[in-house]
Coordinates of N, CA and C in Angstrom, one line a residue:
M1 N -42.6 8.3 3.1 CA -42.2 7.1 2.4 C -40.9 7.3 1.6
S2 N -40.0 6.3 1.7 CA -38.8 6.4 1.0 C -39.0 6.0 -0.5
R3 N -38.8 6.9 -1.4 CA -38.9 6.5 -2.8 C -37.8 5.5 -3.2
I4 N -36.7 5.7 -2.7 CA -35.6 4.8 -3.0 C -35.8 3.4 -2.4
G5 N -36.2 3.4 -1.1 CA -36.4 2.2 -0.3 C -37.5 1.3 -0.9
K6 N -38.5 1.9 -1.5 CA -39.6 1.1 -2.0 C -39.2 0.3 -3.2
K7 N -38.2 0.7 -4.0 CA -37.8 -0.1 -5.2 C -37.1 -1.3 -4.7
P8 N -37.5 -2.5 -5.3 CA -36.7 -3.7 -5.0 C -35.4 -3.7 -5.8
V9 N -34.4 -4.4 -5.3 CA -33.1 -4.5 -6.0 C -33.1 -5.8 -6.8
E10 N -33.0 -5.6 -8.1 CA -33.0 -6.8 -9.0 C -31.5 -7.2 -9.2
L11 N -31.2 -8.4 -8.9 CA -29.8 -8.9 -9.1 C -29.5 -9.3 -10.5
P12 N -28.4 -8.8 -11.1 CA -28.1 -9.2 -12.4 C -27.8 -10.7 -12.5
S13 N -27.8 -11.3 -13.7 CA -27.5 -12.7 -13.9 C -26.1 -13.0 -13.4
G14 N -25.9 -14.1 -12.8 CA -24.6 -14.5 -12.2 C -24.4 -14.0 -10.8
V15 N -25.3 -13.3 -10.2 CA -25.2 -12.7 -8.9 C -26.2 -13.4 -8.0
T16 N -25.7 -13.8 -6.8 CA -26.6 -14.4 -5.8 C -26.5 -13.7 -4.5
A17 N -27.6 -13.6 -3.8 CA -27.6 -12.9 -2.5 C -28.1 -13.9 -1.4
S18 N -27.6 -13.8 -0.2 CA -28.1 -14.5 0.9 C -28.1 -13.6 2.2
V19 N -29.2 -13.9 3.0 CA -29.3 -13.1 4.2 C -29.2 -14.0 5.4
S20 N -28.4 -13.6 6.4 CA -28.3 -14.4 7.7 C -28.3 -13.3 8.8
G21 N -29.5 -13.3 9.5 CA -29.7 -12.2 10.5 C -29.8 -10.9 9.8
Q22 N -28.9 -10.0 10.1 CA -29.0 -8.6 9.5 C -27.9 -8.5 8.4
T23 N -27.1 -9.5 8.1 CA -26.0 -9.5 7.2 C -26.4 -10.0 5.8
V24 N -26.2 -9.1 4.8 CA -26.5 -9.5 3.4 C -25.2 -9.8 2.8
E25 N -25.1 -11.0 2.1 CA -23.8 -11.4 1.4 C -24.2 -11.6 -0.1
V26 N -23.5 -10.9 -0.9 CA -23.7 -10.9 -2.4 C -22.5 -11.5 -3.0
K27 N -22.7 -12.5 -3.9 CA -21.6 -13.1 -4.6 C -21.8 -12.9 -6.1
G28 N -20.7 -12.6 -6.8 CA -20.8 -12.4 -8.2 C -19.5 -12.8 -8.9
P29 N -19.4 -12.6 -10.2 CA -18.2 -12.9 -10.9 C -16.9 -12.2 -10.5
K30 N -17.1 -11.0 -9.9 CA -15.9 -10.2 -9.5 C -15.5 -10.4 -8.1
G31 N -16.3 -11.1 -7.3 CA -16.0 -11.4 -5.9 C -17.2 -11.4 -5.0
T32 N -16.9 -11.3 -3.7 CA -18.0 -11.4 -2.7 C -17.9 -10.2 -1.8
R33 N -19.1 -9.6 -1.5 CA -19.2 -8.4 -0.6 C -20.3 -8.6 0.4
S34 N -20.2 -8.1 1.5 CA -21.3 -8.2 2.5 C -21.6 -6.8 3.2
F35 N -22.8 -6.7 3.8 CA -23.2 -5.5 4.4 C -24.0 -5.9 5.6
K36 N -23.8 -5.3 6.8 CA -24.5 -5.6 8.0 C -25.5 -4.4 8.2
A37 N -26.8 -4.7 8.1 CA -27.8 -3.6 8.2 C -28.2 -3.5 9.7
T38 N -28.7 -2.3 10.0 CA -29.2 -2.1 11.4 C -30.4 -2.9 11.7
D39 N -30.9 -2.9 13.0 CA -32.1 -3.6 13.3 C -33.3 -2.8 12.9
D40 N -33.2 -1.7 12.3 CA -34.4 -0.9 11.9 C -35.0 -1.3 10.6
V41 N -34.3 -2.2 9.9 CA -34.9 -2.7 8.6 C -34.9 -4.2 8.5
T42 N -35.8 -4.7 7.7 CA -35.9 -6.2 7.4 C -35.5 -6.4 5.9
I43 N -34.5 -7.3 5.7 CA -34.1 -7.5 4.3 C -34.5 -9.0 4.0
T44 N -35.2 -9.1 2.8 CA -35.6 -10.4 2.3 C -35.1 -10.7 0.9
V45 N -34.7 -11.9 0.6 CA -34.3 -12.3 -0.7 C -35.4 -13.3 -1.3
D46 N -35.9 -12.9 -2.5 CA -36.9 -13.8 -3.1 C -36.4 -14.0 -4.6
G47 N -35.7 -15.1 -4.8 CA -35.2 -15.4 -6.1 C -34.1 -14.4 -6.4
N48 N -34.2 -13.6 -7.5 CA -33.2 -12.7 -7.8 C -33.6 -11.2 -7.5
V49 N -34.5 -11.1 -6.5 CA -35.0 -9.8 -6.0 C -34.7 -9.6 -4.5
V50 N -34.1 -8.5 -4.1 CA -33.9 -8.2 -2.7 C -34.7 -7.1 -2.3
T51 N -35.5 -7.2 -1.3 CA -36.4 -6.1 -0.8 C -36.0 -5.7 0.6
V52 N -36.1 -4.4 0.8 CA -35.8 -3.8 2.2 C -37.0 -3.2 2.7
E53 N -37.5 -3.5 3.9 CA -38.6 -2.9 4.5 C -38.3 -2.3 5.9
P54 N -38.9 -1.2 6.3 CA -38.6 -0.6 7.6 C -39.3 -1.4 8.7
R55 N -38.8 -1.4 9.9 CA -39.5 -2.0 11.0 C -40.0 -0.9 11.8
G56 N -41.3 -0.6 11.7 CA -41.9 0.5 12.4 C -41.9 1.8 11.6
K57 N -42.3 2.9 12.2 CA -42.5 4.2 11.5 C -41.6 5.3 12.1
S58 N -40.6 4.9 12.9 CA -39.7 5.9 13.5 C -38.9 6.6 12.4
K59 N -38.3 7.7 12.8 CA -37.5 8.5 11.8 C -36.3 7.7 11.5
R60 N -35.6 7.1 12.4 CA -34.4 6.3 12.2 C -34.7 5.2 11.2
A61 N -35.8 4.5 11.4 CA -36.1 3.3 10.5 C -36.3 3.8 9.1
R62 N -37.0 5.0 8.9 CA -37.1 5.5 7.6 C -35.8 6.0 7.0
Q63 N -34.9 6.5 7.8 CA -33.6 6.9 7.3 C -32.8 5.7 6.8
Q64 N -32.8 4.6 7.6 CA -32.0 3.4 7.3 C -32.6 2.7 6.1
W65 N -33.9 2.8 5.9 CA -34.6 2.1 4.8 C -33.9 2.4 3.5
G66 N -33.9 3.7 3.1 CA -33.3 4.0 1.8 C -31.8 3.8 1.7
M67 N -31.1 4.0 2.8 CA -29.7 3.8 2.8 C -29.3 2.4 2.7
S68 N -30.1 1.5 3.4 CA -29.8 0.0 3.3 C -30.1 -0.5 1.9
R69 N -31.1 0.0 1.3 CA -31.5 -0.4 -0.1 C -30.4 0.0 -1.0
T70 N -29.8 1.2 -0.9 CA -28.8 1.7 -1.8 C -27.5 0.9 -1.5
M71 N -27.2 0.5 -0.3 CA -26.0 -0.3 0.0 C -26.1 -1.7 -0.7
V72 N -27.3 -2.3 -0.6 CA -27.5 -3.6 -1.2 C -27.3 -3.5 -2.8
A73 N -27.9 -2.4 -3.3 CA -27.8 -2.2 -4.8 C -26.3 -2.0 -5.2
N74 N -25.5 -1.3 -4.4 CA -24.1 -1.0 -4.6 C -23.3 -2.3 -4.5
L75 N -23.7 -3.2 -3.6 CA -23.0 -4.5 -3.5 C -23.3 -5.3 -4.8
A76 N -24.5 -5.3 -5.3 CA -24.8 -6.1 -6.5 C -24.1 -5.5 -7.7
T77 N -24.0 -4.2 -7.8 CA -23.3 -3.5 -8.9 C -21.8 -3.8 -8.9
G78 N -21.3 -3.8 -7.7 CA -19.9 -4.0 -7.5 C -19.4 -5.4 -7.9
V79 N -20.1 -6.4 -7.5 CA -19.7 -7.8 -7.8 C -20.0 -8.2 -9.2
S80 N -20.9 -7.4 -9.9 CA -21.2 -7.8 -11.3 C -20.4 -6.9 -12.3
E81 N -20.4 -5.6 -12.1 CA -19.7 -4.7 -13.1 C -18.4 -4.1 -12.5
G82 N -18.5 -3.7 -11.2 CA -17.4 -3.0 -10.5 C -17.6 -1.5 -10.7
F83 N -16.8 -0.8 -10.0 CA -16.9 0.7 -10.0 C -15.6 1.3 -10.6
K84 N -15.7 2.4 -11.2 CA -14.5 3.0 -11.9 C -14.5 4.5 -11.7
K85 N -13.4 5.1 -11.4 CA -13.2 6.5 -11.3 C -12.0 6.9 -12.2
E86 N -12.1 8.0 -13.0 CA -11.0 8.4 -13.9 C -10.6 9.8 -13.5
L87 N -9.2 9.9 -13.4 CA -8.6 11.2 -13.0 C -7.8 11.7 -14.2
E88 N -7.7 13.0 -14.4 CA -6.9 13.6 -15.4 C -5.9 14.6 -14.7
L89 N -4.7 14.5 -15.2 CA -3.6 15.4 -14.7 C -3.4 16.5 -15.7
S90 N -3.6 17.8 -15.3 CA -3.3 18.8 -16.3 C -2.3 19.8 -15.7
G91 N -1.3 20.1 -16.4 CA -0.3 21.1 -15.9 C 1.1 20.7 -16.6
V92 N 2.0 21.6 -16.7 CA 3.2 21.3 -17.3 C 4.1 20.4 -16.4
G93 N 4.5 19.3 -17.0 CA 5.3 18.3 -16.2 C 4.5 17.4 -15.3
Y94 N 3.2 17.5 -15.2 CA 2.4 16.7 -14.3 C 2.3 15.3 -15.0
R95 N 2.8 14.2 -14.4 CA 2.7 12.9 -15.0 C 2.4 11.9 -13.9
A96 N 1.9 10.7 -14.4 CA 1.6 9.6 -13.5 C 2.1 8.3 -14.2
Q97 N 2.7 7.4 -13.4 CA 3.0 6.1 -13.9 C 3.0 5.1 -12.8
M98 N 2.7 3.9 -13.2 CA 2.6 2.8 -12.2 C 4.0 2.1 -12.1
Q99 N 4.4 1.8 -10.9 CA 5.6 1.0 -10.7 C 5.3 -0.1 -9.7
G100 N 4.9 -1.3 -10.2 CA 4.5 -2.3 -9.3 C 3.2 -2.0 -8.6
N101 N 3.2 -1.8 -7.3 CA 1.9 -1.5 -6.6 C 1.9 0.0 -6.1
T102 N 2.8 0.8 -6.7 CA 2.9 2.2 -6.3 C 2.6 3.1 -7.5
L103 N 1.8 4.1 -7.3 CA 1.6 5.1 -8.3 C 2.6 6.2 -8.1
K104 N 3.4 6.5 -9.1 CA 4.4 7.6 -9.0 C 3.9 8.8 -9.7
L105 N 3.7 9.9 -8.9 CA 3.2 11.1 -9.5 C 4.2 12.2 -9.5
S106 N 4.4 12.9 -10.6 CA 5.2 14.1 -10.7 C 4.2 15.3 -10.8
L107 N 4.2 16.1 -9.7 CA 3.2 17.1 -9.5 C 3.7 18.5 -9.3
G108 N 5.0 18.7 -9.7 CA 5.6 20.0 -9.5 C 6.2 20.3 -8.2
Y109 N 6.2 19.3 -7.3 CA 6.9 19.4 -6.0 C 8.4 19.1 -6.3
S110 N 9.2 19.4 -5.3 CA 10.7 19.1 -5.4 C 11.0 17.6 -5.4
H111 N 10.0 16.8 -5.1 CA 10.1 15.4 -5.1 C 8.9 14.7 -5.8
D112 N 9.1 13.5 -6.1 CA 7.9 12.7 -6.7 C 7.1 12.2 -5.5
V113 N 5.8 12.1 -5.8 CA 4.9 11.6 -4.8 C 4.7 10.1 -5.1
N114 N 4.9 9.2 -4.1 CA 4.7 7.8 -4.3 C 3.4 7.4 -3.5
F115 N 2.4 7.0 -4.2 CA 1.1 6.6 -3.6 C 1.0 5.1 -3.6
E116 N 0.9 4.5 -2.4 CA 0.8 3.1 -2.3 C -0.7 2.7 -2.5
V117 N -1.0 1.8 -3.5 CA -2.3 1.4 -3.8 C -2.8 0.4 -2.8
P118 N -4.0 0.6 -2.1 CA -4.4 -0.3 -1.1 C -5.0 -1.6 -1.8
E119 N -5.1 -2.6 -0.9 CA -5.7 -3.9 -1.3 C -7.1 -3.8 -1.8
G120 N -7.5 -4.4 -2.8 CA -8.9 -4.4 -3.3 C -9.2 -3.4 -4.4
V121 N -8.2 -2.6 -4.7 CA -8.4 -1.5 -5.7 C -7.3 -1.7 -6.8
T122 N -7.6 -1.5 -8.0 CA -6.7 -1.6 -9.1 C -6.5 -0.2 -9.7
V123 N -5.3 0.3 -9.8 CA -5.0 1.6 -10.4 C -4.1 1.4 -11.6
T124 N -4.5 2.0 -12.7 CA -3.7 1.9 -13.9 C -3.5 3.3 -14.5
A125 N -2.4 3.5 -15.2 CA -2.1 4.8 -15.8 C -1.8 4.5 -17.3
P126 N -2.9 4.4 -18.1 CA -2.7 4.1 -19.6 C -1.9 5.2 -20.3
K127 N -2.1 6.5 -19.9 CA -1.3 7.6 -20.5 C -0.7 8.3 -19.3
P128 N 0.4 9.1 -19.5 CA 1.0 9.8 -18.4 C 0.1 10.9 -17.7
T129 N -1.0 11.2 -18.4 CA -1.9 12.2 -17.8 C -3.3 11.7 -17.4
D130 N -3.4 10.3 -17.5 CA -4.7 9.7 -17.0 C -4.4 8.7 -16.0
V131 N -5.3 8.6 -15.0 CA -5.2 7.6 -13.9 C -6.6 7.0 -13.8
I132 N -6.7 5.6 -13.8 CA -8.0 4.9 -13.7 C -8.0 4.1 -12.5
I133 N -9.0 4.3 -11.6 CA -9.1 3.5 -10.4 C -10.3 2.6 -10.5
E134 N -10.2 1.3 -10.3 CA -11.3 0.3 -10.4 C -11.3 -0.6 -9.2
G135 N -12.5 -1.1 -8.8 CA -12.7 -2.0 -7.7 C -14.1 -2.4 -7.6
I136 N -14.4 -3.3 -6.6 CA -15.8 -3.7 -6.4 C -16.4 -3.0 -5.2
D137 N -15.7 -2.2 -4.4 CA -16.2 -1.4 -3.3 C -16.3 0.1 -3.7
E138 N -17.5 0.6 -3.9 CA -17.6 2.0 -4.4 C -17.0 3.0 -3.4
Q139 N -17.2 2.8 -2.1 CA -16.6 3.7 -1.1 C -15.1 3.7 -1.2
Q140 N -14.5 2.5 -1.3 CA -13.0 2.5 -1.4 C -12.4 3.1 -2.6
V141 N -13.1 2.8 -3.8 CA -12.7 3.4 -5.1 C -12.7 4.9 -5.0
G142 N -13.8 5.5 -4.5 CA -14.0 6.9 -4.3 C -13.0 7.5 -3.4
Q143 N -12.7 6.8 -2.3 CA -11.7 7.3 -1.3 C -10.3 7.4 -1.9
V144 N -9.9 6.3 -2.6 CA -8.6 6.3 -3.2 C -8.5 7.4 -4.3
A145 N -9.5 7.6 -5.1 CA -9.5 8.7 -6.0 C -9.4 10.1 -5.3
A146 N -10.1 10.3 -4.2 CA -10.0 11.5 -3.5 C -8.7 11.7 -2.9
N147 N -8.0 10.6 -2.4 CA -6.7 10.7 -1.8 C -5.7 11.1 -2.8
I148 N -5.8 10.6 -4.0 CA -4.8 10.9 -5.1 C -5.1 12.4 -5.5
R149 N -6.3 12.8 -5.6 CA -6.7 14.2 -6.1 C -6.2 15.2 -5.0
A150 N -6.2 14.8 -3.7 CA -5.8 15.7 -2.7 C -4.4 16.2 -2.8
W151 N -3.5 15.5 -3.5 CA -2.1 15.9 -3.6 C -2.0 17.2 -4.4
R152 N -2.9 17.4 -5.4 CA -2.9 18.7 -6.2 C -4.3 18.9 -6.7
K153 N -5.1 19.6 -5.9 CA -6.5 19.9 -6.4 C -6.4 20.9 -7.5
P154 N -7.3 20.9 -8.4 CA -7.3 21.9 -9.5 C -7.5 23.3 -9.0
E155 N -6.7 24.2 -9.5 CA -6.8 25.6 -9.1 C -7.5 26.4 -10.2
P156 N -8.2 27.5 -9.8 CA -9.1 28.2 -10.7 C -8.5 29.1 -11.7
Y157 N -7.2 29.4 -11.6 CA -6.6 30.4 -12.5 C -6.1 29.8 -13.8
K158 N -5.3 28.7 -13.7 CA -4.8 28.1 -14.9 C -5.4 26.7 -15.1
G159 N -6.1 26.2 -14.1 CA -6.8 24.9 -14.2 C -5.8 23.7 -14.0
K160 N -4.6 24.0 -13.4 CA -3.6 23.0 -13.2 C -4.1 22.1 -12.0
G161 N -3.7 20.8 -12.0 CA -4.0 20.0 -10.9 C -4.6 18.6 -11.4
I162 N -5.0 17.9 -10.4 CA -5.7 16.6 -10.7 C -7.2 16.7 -10.5
K163 N -7.9 16.4 -11.6 CA -9.3 16.5 -11.6 C -10.0 15.2 -12.0
Y164 N -11.3 15.1 -11.6 CA -12.0 13.9 -12.1 C -12.3 14.1 -13.6
K165 N -12.4 13.1 -14.4 CA -12.7 13.2 -15.8 C -14.1 13.8 -15.9
G166 N -14.3 14.8 -16.7 CA -15.6 15.4 -16.9 C -15.9 16.5 -15.8
E167 N -15.0 16.7 -14.9 CA -15.3 17.7 -13.8 C -15.1 19.1 -14.4
Y168 N -16.0 20.0 -14.0 CA -15.9 21.4 -14.5 C -15.2 22.2 -13.5
I169 N -14.1 22.9 -13.9 CA -13.4 23.7 -13.0 C -13.8 25.2 -13.2
F170 N -14.4 25.8 -12.2 CA -14.8 27.2 -12.4 C -13.5 28.1 -12.5
R171 N -13.4 28.7 -13.6 CA -12.2 29.5 -13.9 C -12.3 31.0 -13.5
K172 N -11.2 31.6 -13.0 CA -11.2 33.0 -12.6 C -10.3 33.7 -13.5
E173 N -10.6 35.0 -13.6 CA -9.7 35.9 -14.4 C -8.6 36.4 -13.5
G174 N -7.4 36.5 -14.0 CA -6.3 37.0 -13.1 C -6.5 38.5 -12.9
K175 N -5.6 39.1 -12.0 CA -5.8 40.5 -11.7 C -5.3 41.4 -12.9
K176 N -6.0 42.5 -13.0 CA -5.7 43.5 -14.1 C -4.6 44.5 -13.7
K177 N -4.0 45.0 -14.7 CA -2.9 46.0 -14.5 C -3.5 47.4 -14.4

């Protein structure tokens, strides 16, 4: 039994859900998102509660049960509150600033890195060492944050690089003389 799949998804106030076939559409104050579930699960909407049930007892149906419930819960959270990832730049001369729809990063290369922000995601740089990524799609927000972080991952000796806020960097000691 899926412990996650058994829990019903309660929709926050101001959020509505509708099901047509295997497609769930969730509307809220921040926008509209939809998810197409596989034929292994049945999704029902009853007032402000969405439930997901497996069709049959096959392994695939049980796998899709918990995943589909989590996807519906993420849709509801995205259209009501949105998702947010915060990055920190640490290192001498490492800076970030927004110029229109482009994030300009100075990361110690011989050139500045220009990162084009995709549609549906908002990127802000309140301080030169902080970058905030926000949006209603959790997967897209996480992917944009990972793409920005990939330009300079934190290294273990000095801790320089782009890291997630609150991320622990395992530090190593340099070589001895």
